[in-house]
Structure formats: structure tokens, C-alpha cells
mmCIF file of C-alpha atoms in Angstrom:
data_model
loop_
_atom_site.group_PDB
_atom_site.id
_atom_site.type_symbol
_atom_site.label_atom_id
_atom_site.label_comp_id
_atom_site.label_asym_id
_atom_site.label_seq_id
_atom_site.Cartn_x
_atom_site.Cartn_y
_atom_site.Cartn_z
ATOM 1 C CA UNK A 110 43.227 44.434 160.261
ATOM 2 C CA UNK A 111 44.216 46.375 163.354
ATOM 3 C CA UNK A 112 42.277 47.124 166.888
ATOM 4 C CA UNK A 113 41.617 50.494 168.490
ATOM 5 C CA UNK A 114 40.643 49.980 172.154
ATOM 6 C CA UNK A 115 38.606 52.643 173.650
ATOM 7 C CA UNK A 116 37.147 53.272 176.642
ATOM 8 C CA UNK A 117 34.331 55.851 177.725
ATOM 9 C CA UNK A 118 33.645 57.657 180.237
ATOM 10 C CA UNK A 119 30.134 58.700 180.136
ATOM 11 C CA UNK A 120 26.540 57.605 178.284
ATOM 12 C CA UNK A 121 26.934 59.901 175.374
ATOM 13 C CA UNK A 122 30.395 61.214 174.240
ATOM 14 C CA UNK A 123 32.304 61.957 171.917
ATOM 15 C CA UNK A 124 36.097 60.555 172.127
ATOM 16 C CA UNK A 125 38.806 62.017 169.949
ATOM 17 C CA UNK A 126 40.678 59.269 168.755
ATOM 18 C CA UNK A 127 42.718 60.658 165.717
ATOM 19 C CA UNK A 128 46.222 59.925 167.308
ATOM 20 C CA UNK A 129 45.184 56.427 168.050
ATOM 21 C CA UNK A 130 43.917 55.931 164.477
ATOM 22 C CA UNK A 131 47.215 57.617 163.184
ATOM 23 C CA UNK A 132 49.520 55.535 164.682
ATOM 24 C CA UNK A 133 48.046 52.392 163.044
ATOM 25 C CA UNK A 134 48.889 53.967 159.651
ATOM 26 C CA UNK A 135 51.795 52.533 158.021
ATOM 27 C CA UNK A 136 54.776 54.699 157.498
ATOM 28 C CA UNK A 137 55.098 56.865 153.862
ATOM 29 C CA UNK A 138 52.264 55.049 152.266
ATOM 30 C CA UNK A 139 49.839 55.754 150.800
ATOM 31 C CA UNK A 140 45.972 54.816 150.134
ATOM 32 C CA UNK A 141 42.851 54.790 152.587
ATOM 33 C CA UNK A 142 42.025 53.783 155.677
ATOM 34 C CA UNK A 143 38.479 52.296 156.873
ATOM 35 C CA UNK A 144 37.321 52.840 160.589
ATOM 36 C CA UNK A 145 34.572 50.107 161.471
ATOM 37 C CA UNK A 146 32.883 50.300 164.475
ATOM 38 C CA UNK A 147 31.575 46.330 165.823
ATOM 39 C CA UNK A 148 28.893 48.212 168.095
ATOM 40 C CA UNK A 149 25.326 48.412 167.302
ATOM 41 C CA UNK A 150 25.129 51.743 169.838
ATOM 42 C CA UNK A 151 28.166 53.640 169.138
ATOM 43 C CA UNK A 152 29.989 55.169 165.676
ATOM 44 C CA UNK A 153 32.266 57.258 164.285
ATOM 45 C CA UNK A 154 31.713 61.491 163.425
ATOM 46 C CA UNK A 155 34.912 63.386 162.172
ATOM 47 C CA UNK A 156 34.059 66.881 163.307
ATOM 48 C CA UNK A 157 35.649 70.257 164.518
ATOM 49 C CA UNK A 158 37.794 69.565 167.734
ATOM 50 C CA UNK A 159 38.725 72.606 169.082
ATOM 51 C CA UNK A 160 36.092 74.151 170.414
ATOM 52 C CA UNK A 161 34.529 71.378 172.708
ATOM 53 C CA UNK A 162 31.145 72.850 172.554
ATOM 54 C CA UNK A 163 30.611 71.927 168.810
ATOM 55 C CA UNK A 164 31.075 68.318 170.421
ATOM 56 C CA UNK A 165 28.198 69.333 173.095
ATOM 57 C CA UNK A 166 26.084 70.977 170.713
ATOM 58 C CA UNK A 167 26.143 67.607 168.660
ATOM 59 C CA UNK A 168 25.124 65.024 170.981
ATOM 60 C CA UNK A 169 22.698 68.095 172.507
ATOM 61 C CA UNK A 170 20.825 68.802 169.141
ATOM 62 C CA UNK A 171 21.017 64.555 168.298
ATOM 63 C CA UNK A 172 18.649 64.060 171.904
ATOM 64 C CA UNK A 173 16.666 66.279 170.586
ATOM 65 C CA UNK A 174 15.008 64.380 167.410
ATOM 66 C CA UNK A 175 15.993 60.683 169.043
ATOM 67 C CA UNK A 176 14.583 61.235 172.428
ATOM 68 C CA UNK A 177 15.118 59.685 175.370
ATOM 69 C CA UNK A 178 11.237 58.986 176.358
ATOM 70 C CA UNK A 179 9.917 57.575 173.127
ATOM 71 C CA UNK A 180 7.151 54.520 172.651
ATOM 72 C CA UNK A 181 10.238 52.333 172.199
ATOM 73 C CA UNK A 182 9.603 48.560 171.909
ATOM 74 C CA UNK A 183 12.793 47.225 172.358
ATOM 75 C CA UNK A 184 12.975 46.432 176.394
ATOM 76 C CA UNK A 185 17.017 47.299 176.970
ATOM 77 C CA UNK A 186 16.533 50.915 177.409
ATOM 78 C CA UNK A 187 19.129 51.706 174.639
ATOM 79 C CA UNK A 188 16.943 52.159 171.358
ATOM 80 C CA UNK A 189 18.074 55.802 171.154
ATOM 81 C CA UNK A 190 21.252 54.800 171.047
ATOM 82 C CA UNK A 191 20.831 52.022 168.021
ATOM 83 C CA UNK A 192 18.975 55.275 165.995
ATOM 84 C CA UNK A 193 21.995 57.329 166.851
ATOM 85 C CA UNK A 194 24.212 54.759 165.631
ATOM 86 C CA UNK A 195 22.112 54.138 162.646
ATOM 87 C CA UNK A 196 22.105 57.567 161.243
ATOM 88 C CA UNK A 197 26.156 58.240 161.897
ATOM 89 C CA UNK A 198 26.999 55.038 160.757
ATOM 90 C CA UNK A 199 29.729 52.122 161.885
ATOM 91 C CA UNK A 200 32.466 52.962 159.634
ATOM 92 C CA UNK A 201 34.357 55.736 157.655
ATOM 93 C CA UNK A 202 36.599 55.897 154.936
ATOM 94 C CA UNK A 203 39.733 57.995 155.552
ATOM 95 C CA UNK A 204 42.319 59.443 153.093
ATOM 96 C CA UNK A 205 46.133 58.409 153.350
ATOM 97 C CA UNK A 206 49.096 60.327 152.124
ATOM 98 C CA UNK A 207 52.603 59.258 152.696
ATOM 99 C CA UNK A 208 52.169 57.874 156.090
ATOM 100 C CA UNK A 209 49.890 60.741 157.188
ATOM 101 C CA UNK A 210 46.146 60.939 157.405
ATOM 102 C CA UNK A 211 44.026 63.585 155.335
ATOM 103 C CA UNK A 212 42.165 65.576 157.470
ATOM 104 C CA UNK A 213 41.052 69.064 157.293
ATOM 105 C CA UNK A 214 42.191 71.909 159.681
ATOM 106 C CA UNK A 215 39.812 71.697 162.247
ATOM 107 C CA UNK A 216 38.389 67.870 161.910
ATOM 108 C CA UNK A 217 39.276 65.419 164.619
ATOM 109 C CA UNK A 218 37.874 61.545 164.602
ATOM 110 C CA UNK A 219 35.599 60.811 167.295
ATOM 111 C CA UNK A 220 34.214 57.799 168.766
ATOM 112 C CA UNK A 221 30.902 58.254 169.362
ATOM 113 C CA UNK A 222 29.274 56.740 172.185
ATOM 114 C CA UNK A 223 25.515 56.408 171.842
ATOM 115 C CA UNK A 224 25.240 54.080 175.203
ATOM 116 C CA UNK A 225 28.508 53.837 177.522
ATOM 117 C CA UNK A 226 30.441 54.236 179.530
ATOM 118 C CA UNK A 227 31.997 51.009 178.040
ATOM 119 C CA UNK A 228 35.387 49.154 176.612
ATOM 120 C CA UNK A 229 34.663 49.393 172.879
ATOM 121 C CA UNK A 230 36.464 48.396 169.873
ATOM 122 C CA UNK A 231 37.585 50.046 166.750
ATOM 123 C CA UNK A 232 38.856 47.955 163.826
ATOM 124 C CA UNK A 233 41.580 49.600 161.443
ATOM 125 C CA UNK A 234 41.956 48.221 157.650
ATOM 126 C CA UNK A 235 44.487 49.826 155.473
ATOM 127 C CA UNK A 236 44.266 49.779 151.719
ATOM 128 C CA UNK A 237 47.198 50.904 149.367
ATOM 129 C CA UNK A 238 47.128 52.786 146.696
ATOM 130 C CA UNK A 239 48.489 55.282 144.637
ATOM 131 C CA UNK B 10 45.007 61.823 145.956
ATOM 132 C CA UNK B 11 43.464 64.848 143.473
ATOM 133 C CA UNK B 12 41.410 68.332 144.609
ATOM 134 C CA UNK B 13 37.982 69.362 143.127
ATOM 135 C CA UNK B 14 37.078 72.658 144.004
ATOM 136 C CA UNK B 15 33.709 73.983 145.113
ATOM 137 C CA UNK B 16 32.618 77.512 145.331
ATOM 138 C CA UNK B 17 29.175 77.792 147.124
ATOM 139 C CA UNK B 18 26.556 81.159 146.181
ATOM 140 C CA UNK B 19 24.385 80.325 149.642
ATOM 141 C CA UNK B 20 24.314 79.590 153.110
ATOM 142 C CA UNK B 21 23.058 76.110 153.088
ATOM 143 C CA UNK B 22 22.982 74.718 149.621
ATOM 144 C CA UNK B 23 23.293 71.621 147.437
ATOM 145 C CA UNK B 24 25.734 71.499 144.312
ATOM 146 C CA UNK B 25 26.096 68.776 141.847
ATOM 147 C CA UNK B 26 29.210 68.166 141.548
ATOM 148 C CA UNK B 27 28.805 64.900 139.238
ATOM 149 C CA UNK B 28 30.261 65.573 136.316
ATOM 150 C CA UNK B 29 33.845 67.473 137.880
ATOM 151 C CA UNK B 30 34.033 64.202 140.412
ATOM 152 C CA UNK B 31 33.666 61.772 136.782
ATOM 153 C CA UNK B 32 36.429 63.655 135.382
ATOM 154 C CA UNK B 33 38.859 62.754 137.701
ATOM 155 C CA UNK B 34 38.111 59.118 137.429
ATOM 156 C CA UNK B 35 41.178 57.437 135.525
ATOM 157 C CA UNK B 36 39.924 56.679 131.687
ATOM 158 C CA UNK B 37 39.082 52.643 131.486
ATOM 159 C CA UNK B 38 39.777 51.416 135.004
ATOM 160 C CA UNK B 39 37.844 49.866 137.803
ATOM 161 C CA UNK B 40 38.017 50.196 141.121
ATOM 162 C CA UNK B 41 36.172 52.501 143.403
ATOM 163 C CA UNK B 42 36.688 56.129 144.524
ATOM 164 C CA UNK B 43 36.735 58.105 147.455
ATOM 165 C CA UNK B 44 34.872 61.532 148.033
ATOM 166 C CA UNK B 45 36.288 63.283 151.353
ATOM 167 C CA UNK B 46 35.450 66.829 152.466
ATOM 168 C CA UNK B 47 37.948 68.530 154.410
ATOM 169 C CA UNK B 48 35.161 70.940 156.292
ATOM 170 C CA UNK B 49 33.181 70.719 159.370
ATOM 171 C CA UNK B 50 30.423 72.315 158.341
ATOM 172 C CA UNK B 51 29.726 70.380 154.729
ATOM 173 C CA UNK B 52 29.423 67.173 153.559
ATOM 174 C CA UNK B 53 28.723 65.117 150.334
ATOM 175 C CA UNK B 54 24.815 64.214 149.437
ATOM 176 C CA UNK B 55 24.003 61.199 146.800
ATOM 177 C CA UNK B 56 20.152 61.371 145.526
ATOM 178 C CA UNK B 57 17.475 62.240 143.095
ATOM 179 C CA UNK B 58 18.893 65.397 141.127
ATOM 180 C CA UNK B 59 16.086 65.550 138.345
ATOM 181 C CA UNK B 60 13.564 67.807 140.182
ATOM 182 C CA UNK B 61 15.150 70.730 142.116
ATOM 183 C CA UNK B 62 12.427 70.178 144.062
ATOM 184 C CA UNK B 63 14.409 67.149 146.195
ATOM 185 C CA UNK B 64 16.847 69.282 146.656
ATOM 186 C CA UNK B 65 14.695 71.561 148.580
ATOM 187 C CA UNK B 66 12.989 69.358 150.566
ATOM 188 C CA UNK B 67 16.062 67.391 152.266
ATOM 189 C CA UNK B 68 17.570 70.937 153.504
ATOM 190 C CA UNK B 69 13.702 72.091 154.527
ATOM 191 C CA UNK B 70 13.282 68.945 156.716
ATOM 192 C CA UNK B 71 16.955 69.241 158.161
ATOM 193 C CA UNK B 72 16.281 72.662 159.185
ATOM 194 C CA UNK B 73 13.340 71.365 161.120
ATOM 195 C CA UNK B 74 15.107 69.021 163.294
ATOM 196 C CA UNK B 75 18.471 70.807 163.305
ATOM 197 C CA UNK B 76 17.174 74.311 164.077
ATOM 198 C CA UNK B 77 18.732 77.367 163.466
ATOM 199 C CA UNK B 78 17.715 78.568 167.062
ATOM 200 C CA UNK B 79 18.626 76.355 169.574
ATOM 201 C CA UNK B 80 20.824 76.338 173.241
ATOM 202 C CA UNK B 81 23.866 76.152 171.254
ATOM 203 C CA UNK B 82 27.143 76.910 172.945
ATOM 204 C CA UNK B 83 29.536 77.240 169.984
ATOM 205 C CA UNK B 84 29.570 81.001 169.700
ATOM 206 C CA UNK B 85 30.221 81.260 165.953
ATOM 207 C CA UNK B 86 26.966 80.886 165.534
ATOM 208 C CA UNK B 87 27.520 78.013 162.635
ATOM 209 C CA UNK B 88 27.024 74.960 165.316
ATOM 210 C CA UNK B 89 23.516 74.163 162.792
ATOM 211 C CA UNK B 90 26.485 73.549 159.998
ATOM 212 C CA UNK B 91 28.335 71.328 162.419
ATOM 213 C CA UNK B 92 25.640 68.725 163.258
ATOM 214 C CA UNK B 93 24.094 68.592 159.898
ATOM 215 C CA UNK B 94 27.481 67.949 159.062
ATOM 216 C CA UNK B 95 27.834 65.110 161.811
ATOM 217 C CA UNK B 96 24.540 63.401 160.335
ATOM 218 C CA UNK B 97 25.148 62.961 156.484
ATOM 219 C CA UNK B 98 29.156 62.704 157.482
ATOM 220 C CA UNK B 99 32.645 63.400 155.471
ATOM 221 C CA UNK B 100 32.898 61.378 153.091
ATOM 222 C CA UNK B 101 31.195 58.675 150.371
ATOM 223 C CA UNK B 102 32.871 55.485 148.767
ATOM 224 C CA UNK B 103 31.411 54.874 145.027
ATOM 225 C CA UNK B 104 32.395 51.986 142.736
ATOM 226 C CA UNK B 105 33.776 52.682 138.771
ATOM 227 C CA UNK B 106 33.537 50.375 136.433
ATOM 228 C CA UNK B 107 35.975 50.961 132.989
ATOM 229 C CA UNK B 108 36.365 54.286 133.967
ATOM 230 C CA UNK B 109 32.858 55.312 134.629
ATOM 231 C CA UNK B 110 31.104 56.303 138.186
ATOM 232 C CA UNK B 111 28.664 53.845 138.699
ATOM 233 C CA UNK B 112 25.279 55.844 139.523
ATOM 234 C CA UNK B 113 21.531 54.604 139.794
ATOM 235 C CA UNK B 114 19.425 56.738 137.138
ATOM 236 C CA UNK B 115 18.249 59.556 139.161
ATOM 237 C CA UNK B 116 21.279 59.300 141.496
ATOM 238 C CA UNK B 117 23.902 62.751 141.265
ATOM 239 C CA UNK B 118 26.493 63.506 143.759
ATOM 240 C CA UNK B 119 25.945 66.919 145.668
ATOM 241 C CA UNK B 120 28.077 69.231 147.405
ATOM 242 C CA UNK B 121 26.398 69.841 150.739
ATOM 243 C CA UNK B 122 27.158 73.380 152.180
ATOM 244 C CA UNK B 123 25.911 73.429 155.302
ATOM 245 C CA UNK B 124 28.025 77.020 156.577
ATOM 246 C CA UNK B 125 27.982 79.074 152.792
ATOM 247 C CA UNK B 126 28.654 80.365 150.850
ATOM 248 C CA UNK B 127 32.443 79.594 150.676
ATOM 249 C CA UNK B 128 35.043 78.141 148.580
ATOM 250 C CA UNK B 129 35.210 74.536 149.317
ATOM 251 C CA UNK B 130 37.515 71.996 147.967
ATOM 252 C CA UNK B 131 36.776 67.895 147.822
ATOM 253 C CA UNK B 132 39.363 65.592 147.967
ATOM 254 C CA UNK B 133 39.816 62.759 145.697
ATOM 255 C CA UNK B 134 41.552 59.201 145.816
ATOM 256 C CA UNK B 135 41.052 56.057 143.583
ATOM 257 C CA UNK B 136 41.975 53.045 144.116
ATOM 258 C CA UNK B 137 41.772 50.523 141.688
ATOM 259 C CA UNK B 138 40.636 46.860 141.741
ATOM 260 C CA UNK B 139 38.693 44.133 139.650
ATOM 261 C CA UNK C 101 31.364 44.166 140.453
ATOM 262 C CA UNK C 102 28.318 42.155 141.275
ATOM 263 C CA UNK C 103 24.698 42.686 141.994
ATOM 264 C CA UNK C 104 22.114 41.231 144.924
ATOM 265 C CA UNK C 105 18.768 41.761 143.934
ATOM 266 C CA UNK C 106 16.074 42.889 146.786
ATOM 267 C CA UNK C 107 12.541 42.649 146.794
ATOM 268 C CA UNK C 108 10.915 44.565 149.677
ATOM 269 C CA UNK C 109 7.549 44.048 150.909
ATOM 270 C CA UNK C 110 6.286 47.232 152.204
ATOM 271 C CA UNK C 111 6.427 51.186 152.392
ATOM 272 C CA UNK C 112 9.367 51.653 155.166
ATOM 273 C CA UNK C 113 11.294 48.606 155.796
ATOM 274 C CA UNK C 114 14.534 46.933 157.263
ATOM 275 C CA UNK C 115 15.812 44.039 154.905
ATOM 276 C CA UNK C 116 18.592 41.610 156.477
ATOM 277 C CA UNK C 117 20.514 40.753 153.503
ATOM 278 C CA UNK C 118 23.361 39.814 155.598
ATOM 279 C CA UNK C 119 23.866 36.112 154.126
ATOM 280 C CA UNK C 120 23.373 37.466 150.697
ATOM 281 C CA UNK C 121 26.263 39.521 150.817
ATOM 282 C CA UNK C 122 28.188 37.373 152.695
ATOM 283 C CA UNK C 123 28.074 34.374 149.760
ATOM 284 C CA UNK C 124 29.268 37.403 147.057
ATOM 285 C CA UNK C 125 32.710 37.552 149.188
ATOM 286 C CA UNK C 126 35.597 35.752 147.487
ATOM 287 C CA UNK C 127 36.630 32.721 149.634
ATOM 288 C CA UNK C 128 39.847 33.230 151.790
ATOM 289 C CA UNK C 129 40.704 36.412 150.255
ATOM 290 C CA UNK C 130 41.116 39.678 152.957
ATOM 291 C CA UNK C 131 40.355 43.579 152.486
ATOM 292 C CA UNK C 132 37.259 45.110 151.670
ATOM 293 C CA UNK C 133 33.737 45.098 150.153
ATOM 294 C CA UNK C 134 31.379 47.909 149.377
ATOM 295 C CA UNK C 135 27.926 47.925 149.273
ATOM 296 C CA UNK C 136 26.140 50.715 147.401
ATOM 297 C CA UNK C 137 22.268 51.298 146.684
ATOM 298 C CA UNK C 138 21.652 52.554 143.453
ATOM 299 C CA UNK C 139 18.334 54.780 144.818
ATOM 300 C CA UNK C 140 17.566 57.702 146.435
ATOM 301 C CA UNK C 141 14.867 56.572 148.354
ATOM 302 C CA UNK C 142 16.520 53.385 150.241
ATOM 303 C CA UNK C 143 20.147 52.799 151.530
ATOM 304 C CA UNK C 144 21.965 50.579 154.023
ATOM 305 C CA UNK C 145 21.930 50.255 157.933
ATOM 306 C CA UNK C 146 24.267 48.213 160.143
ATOM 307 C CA UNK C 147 22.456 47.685 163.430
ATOM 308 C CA UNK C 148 21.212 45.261 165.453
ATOM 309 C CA UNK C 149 19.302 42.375 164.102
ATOM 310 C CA UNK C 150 18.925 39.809 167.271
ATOM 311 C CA UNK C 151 15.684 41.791 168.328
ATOM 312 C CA UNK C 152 13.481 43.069 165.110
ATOM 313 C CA UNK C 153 12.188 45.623 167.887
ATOM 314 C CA UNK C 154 15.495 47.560 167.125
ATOM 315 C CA UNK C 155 14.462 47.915 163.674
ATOM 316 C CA UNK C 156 11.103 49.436 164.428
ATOM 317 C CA UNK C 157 12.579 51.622 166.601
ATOM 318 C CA UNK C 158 15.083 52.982 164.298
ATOM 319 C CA UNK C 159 12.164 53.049 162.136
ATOM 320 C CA UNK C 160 9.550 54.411 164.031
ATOM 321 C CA UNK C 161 11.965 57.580 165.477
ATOM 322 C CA UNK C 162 12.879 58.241 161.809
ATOM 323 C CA UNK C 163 8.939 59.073 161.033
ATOM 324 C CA UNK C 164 8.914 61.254 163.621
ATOM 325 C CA UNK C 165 11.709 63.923 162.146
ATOM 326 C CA UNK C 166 11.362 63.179 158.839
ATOM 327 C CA UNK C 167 7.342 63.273 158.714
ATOM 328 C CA UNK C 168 5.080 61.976 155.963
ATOM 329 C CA UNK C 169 3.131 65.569 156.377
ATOM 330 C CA UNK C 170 5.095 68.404 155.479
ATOM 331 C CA UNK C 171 5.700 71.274 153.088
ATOM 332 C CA UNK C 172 6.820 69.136 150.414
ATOM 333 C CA UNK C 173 7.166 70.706 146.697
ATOM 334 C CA UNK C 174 8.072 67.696 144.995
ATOM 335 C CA UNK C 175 4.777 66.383 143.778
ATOM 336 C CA UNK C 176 5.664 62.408 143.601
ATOM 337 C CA UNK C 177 4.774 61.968 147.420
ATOM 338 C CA UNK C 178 8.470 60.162 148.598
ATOM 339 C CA UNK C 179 10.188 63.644 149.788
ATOM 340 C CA UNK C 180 10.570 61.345 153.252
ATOM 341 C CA UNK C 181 12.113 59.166 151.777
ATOM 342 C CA UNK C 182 14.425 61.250 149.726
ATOM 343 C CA UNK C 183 15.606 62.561 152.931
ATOM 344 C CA UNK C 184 15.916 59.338 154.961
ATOM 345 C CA UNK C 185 17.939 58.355 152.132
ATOM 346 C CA UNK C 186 20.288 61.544 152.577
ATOM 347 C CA UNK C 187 20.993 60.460 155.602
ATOM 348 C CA UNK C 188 21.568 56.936 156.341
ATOM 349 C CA UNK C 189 23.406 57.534 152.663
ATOM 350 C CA UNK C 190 24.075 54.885 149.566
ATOM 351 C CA UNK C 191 27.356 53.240 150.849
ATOM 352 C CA UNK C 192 28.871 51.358 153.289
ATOM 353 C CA UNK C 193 32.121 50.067 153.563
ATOM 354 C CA UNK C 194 32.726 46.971 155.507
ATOM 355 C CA UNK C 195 36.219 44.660 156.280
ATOM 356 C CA UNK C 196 36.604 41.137 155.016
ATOM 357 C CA UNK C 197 38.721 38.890 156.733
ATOM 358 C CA UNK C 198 39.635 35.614 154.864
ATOM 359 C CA UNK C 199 36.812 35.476 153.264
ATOM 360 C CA UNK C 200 34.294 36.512 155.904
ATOM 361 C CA UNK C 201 32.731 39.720 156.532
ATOM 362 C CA UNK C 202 34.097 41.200 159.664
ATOM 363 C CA UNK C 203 30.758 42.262 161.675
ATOM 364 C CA UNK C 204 29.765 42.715 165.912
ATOM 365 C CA UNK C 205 28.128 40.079 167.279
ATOM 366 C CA UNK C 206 24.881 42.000 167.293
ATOM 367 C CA UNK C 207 25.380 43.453 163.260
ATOM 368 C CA UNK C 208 23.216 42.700 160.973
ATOM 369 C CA UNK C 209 23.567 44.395 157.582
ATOM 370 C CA UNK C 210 20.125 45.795 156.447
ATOM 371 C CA UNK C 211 18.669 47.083 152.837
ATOM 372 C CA UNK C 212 17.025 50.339 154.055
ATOM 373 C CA UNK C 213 13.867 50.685 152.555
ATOM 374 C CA UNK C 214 12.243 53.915 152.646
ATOM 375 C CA UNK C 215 9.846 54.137 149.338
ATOM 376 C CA UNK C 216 8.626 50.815 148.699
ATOM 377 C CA UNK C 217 7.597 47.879 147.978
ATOM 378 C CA UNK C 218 9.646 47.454 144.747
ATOM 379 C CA UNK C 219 12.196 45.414 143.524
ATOM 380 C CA UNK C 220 15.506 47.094 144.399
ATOM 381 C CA UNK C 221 19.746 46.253 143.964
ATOM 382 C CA UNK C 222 22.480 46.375 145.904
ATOM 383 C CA UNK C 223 25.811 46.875 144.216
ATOM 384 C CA UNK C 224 28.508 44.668 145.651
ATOM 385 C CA UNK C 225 32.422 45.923 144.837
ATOM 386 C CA UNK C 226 35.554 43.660 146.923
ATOM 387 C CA UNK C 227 38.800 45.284 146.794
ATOM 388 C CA UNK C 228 41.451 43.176 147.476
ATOM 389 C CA UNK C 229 44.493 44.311 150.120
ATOM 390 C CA UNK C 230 46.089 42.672 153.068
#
């Protein structure tokens, strides 16, 4: 198992990672990859990365159904961010070809951020296969 | 690493795709299998697919709380694709046993189109293990 | 593959089976375990578990997008949880380390029920790598 540091920047973001997550795979194998995210307010979304807006309109539309002012009972102030994280997840699975990951044209891998700015962790787990 | 491939007939549809993903699995082996989706506006769906019905209702509630009209600022117009997308996520790890997907009763793997219709393609990988 | 048997106690609940899947993992061995829900009304969520607060958040914020009262047209009264189910999803994929699950200080692994109370299963898969 390998470690991804990552750092934010804001309270809800999404942080491109894919060279980081790259460079932890091995050279010319193949198999998969697993991203797992140790955070109970934070996960991973592959998405488009090229337009940054599709990266706003995510975390726009997302504040939308897990609202800020809510009847929350938990007293930290962060409960939107653990439903955030609970609907996107803490890890993902990832393709691996030769050394290279599988990703279509347009996805990047993004950290997600539900309650930053903060150091975070990502841990790396490479699985061979043919 | 194999391709299935996916042609959609609407805008924002589910396809079972069950039976082309079981006949990629490798005949008598166990292990599990990876479903990834190369798109940003798609994903992969696992539930009930006896009454169409289900169907139906999981796109009819997403459109409620991932609206079609909304402060987007994606100007393709297909940023509804991109956060649905986001929420049910890339990919989906399954287990086979002797060469079979292991599936609860009423469980069928869908195609989720979220940007249609398209041709799609889902990318396969086994790996095997006791 | 191997099987942890779950017995919920009410309509929508959070289940820590976190020990349960912990004593499946093979002792001292390393690389991965997946868990996968053979429903489509219940799943898996990672979140926090120190507070139960979190999970009635996460709960509570669900029923608000994905509401009991809607224009359902399946006729067996668990569309919501058909659609929860779509999107916390079946799987989960987590990293063992020497025979321990890898998990955040604050994770607690949850059986997601959404339709219940019944007596449910949790598939449990390890795949060996280093």
C-alpha cells in the first residue's frame, strides 16, 4: 500500500489528482488499482476535467439536496459533509494497462473535499493481473 | 482488460447489460470483476430489474434533485449528465464464483446513460482469486 | 467467498458490521476484500461511527431527496429505497493490510438499510496481492 498526500485549499473542492495517482502505478503492469479515502468528510469522483465549471456545477448542484442549514444533530458543523462523503463514496476501483491507467478522454480523478481546507490522505493498493 | 459496447436509444436511460457483462467472465474461474465506464456523463446501476417500473422511478427521483434547469455554468448544456454521473460513480467491483457473476435474485447490472443516446463502450478486467 | 448474515431492526437503518467483517479477513495475509449486498434496497456506507448522530444525519438528509411521497409507479411501496440503493451502490472495496482492514480512525463500515427490517447478507470476497 502506497500514500497520496493532499492538501486543500478551500471547504468544498475538487482536487485533480490523476498524476499523483499515476505515478504510484508500477511500470508495464498490469491489473487494478483501488483509491481509498481514510476520511469520513471527503472522497473520490472521476469526472470531466477540462472544463472547470463541470467541477463547479458538481459541488453547486451537491449543496443543493445536502444543505448547509439542515436540523442536523451532530454538533461539529460538518454533517453535510459526512452525507457528501457517503453518497460518493471512500474508494474507487481503477483499471491498469501496462503501466498506464484506464481512463476515458475527458475523466480526471478528483479528491473531493466535503470539509477542508485540510492535509488529507489517499491510500494506493495495486493488484496484478492479467 | 476486454470492451462491451453499449448503444443507448434515449437521453437518460437504463440498459441491462447483464447478460453481455456474464459473457465475458472466463468459463469456471473465481475471482471478481471490474465494470469501468470511460464517460462523464454515464455510469453503471446494480438493482431490481423485474418491474420496469424501478427503472423509472430511480431516473424520476434523480431528475428531481439534479434538475435539468439549474445555474449551471458548463455551457454544453449536459452538466445534469455530469453530476448524476458524480453520484452513482464510474465503476462497480462484483465477485464470480466458477465462472458465474454472483447476483442477488432481483439484482441486474444497468447501463446508466445519463447524456443519450450515444454509443457507449464498458470496460472490462478480471482478476482472479480463491 | 463467504457470507455475514444481517438482521436489521427497522425501516431505514445504519448497521456497524465492522467487527464482522473484520474476523472474515485471512490472518496476516495483505490486498483486498470486497463487500457486496446482494439487494436492491440496502447497500454499504463507510462513514463515521464515533457519534451515531452522523448516521441520522446521513439518514435523515437522504429522506429529504429521495422522499417516501412521490410519483412512484412501482406498486410494492420501496421505490425510496430502490433509489437510495442506486446510489450509495452494492460494493465497496476496501485494503487489507496483514490481516487487518485498513480503515480512518473515524470509519466505521455500515450495512445500509433502506427497506427493512429483514434478514439480509453481505457477500465477503479477499483477493490476495502484495
Amino acid at each position: 500500500m502506497e500514500i497520496i498526500s493532499v492538501k486543500t485549499n478551500r471547504k468544498v473542492e475538487l482536487l485533480d489528482i490523476t498524476s499523483e495517482v499515476q505515478k504510484k502505478v508500477p511500470s508495464n503492469k498490469s491489473g487494478i488499482c483501488i483509491l481509498y479515502v481514510p476520511h469520513t468528510t471527503a472522497g473520490i469522483i472521476v469526472n470531466e476535467g477540462a472544463d472547470p465549471s463541470v467541477q463547479e456545477d458538481i459541488l453547486n448542484v451537491f449543496a443543493t439536496f445536502v444543505p448547509e442549514k439542515f436540523s442536523y444533530k451532530h454538533l461539529e458543523g460538518n454533517s453535510p459533509g459526512h452525507v457528501k462523503s457517503s453518497l460518493t463514496g471512500p474508494s474507487i476501483t481503477l483499471i491498469v494497462e501496462k503501466g498506464k491507467l484506464v481512463l476515458g478522454t475527458w475523466q480526471r480523478i478528483f479528491f473531493a473535499e466535503y470539509d477542508g481546507p485540510r492535509n488529507r490522505k489517499v491510500y494506493f493498493k495495486f493488484i496484478e493481473g492479467e
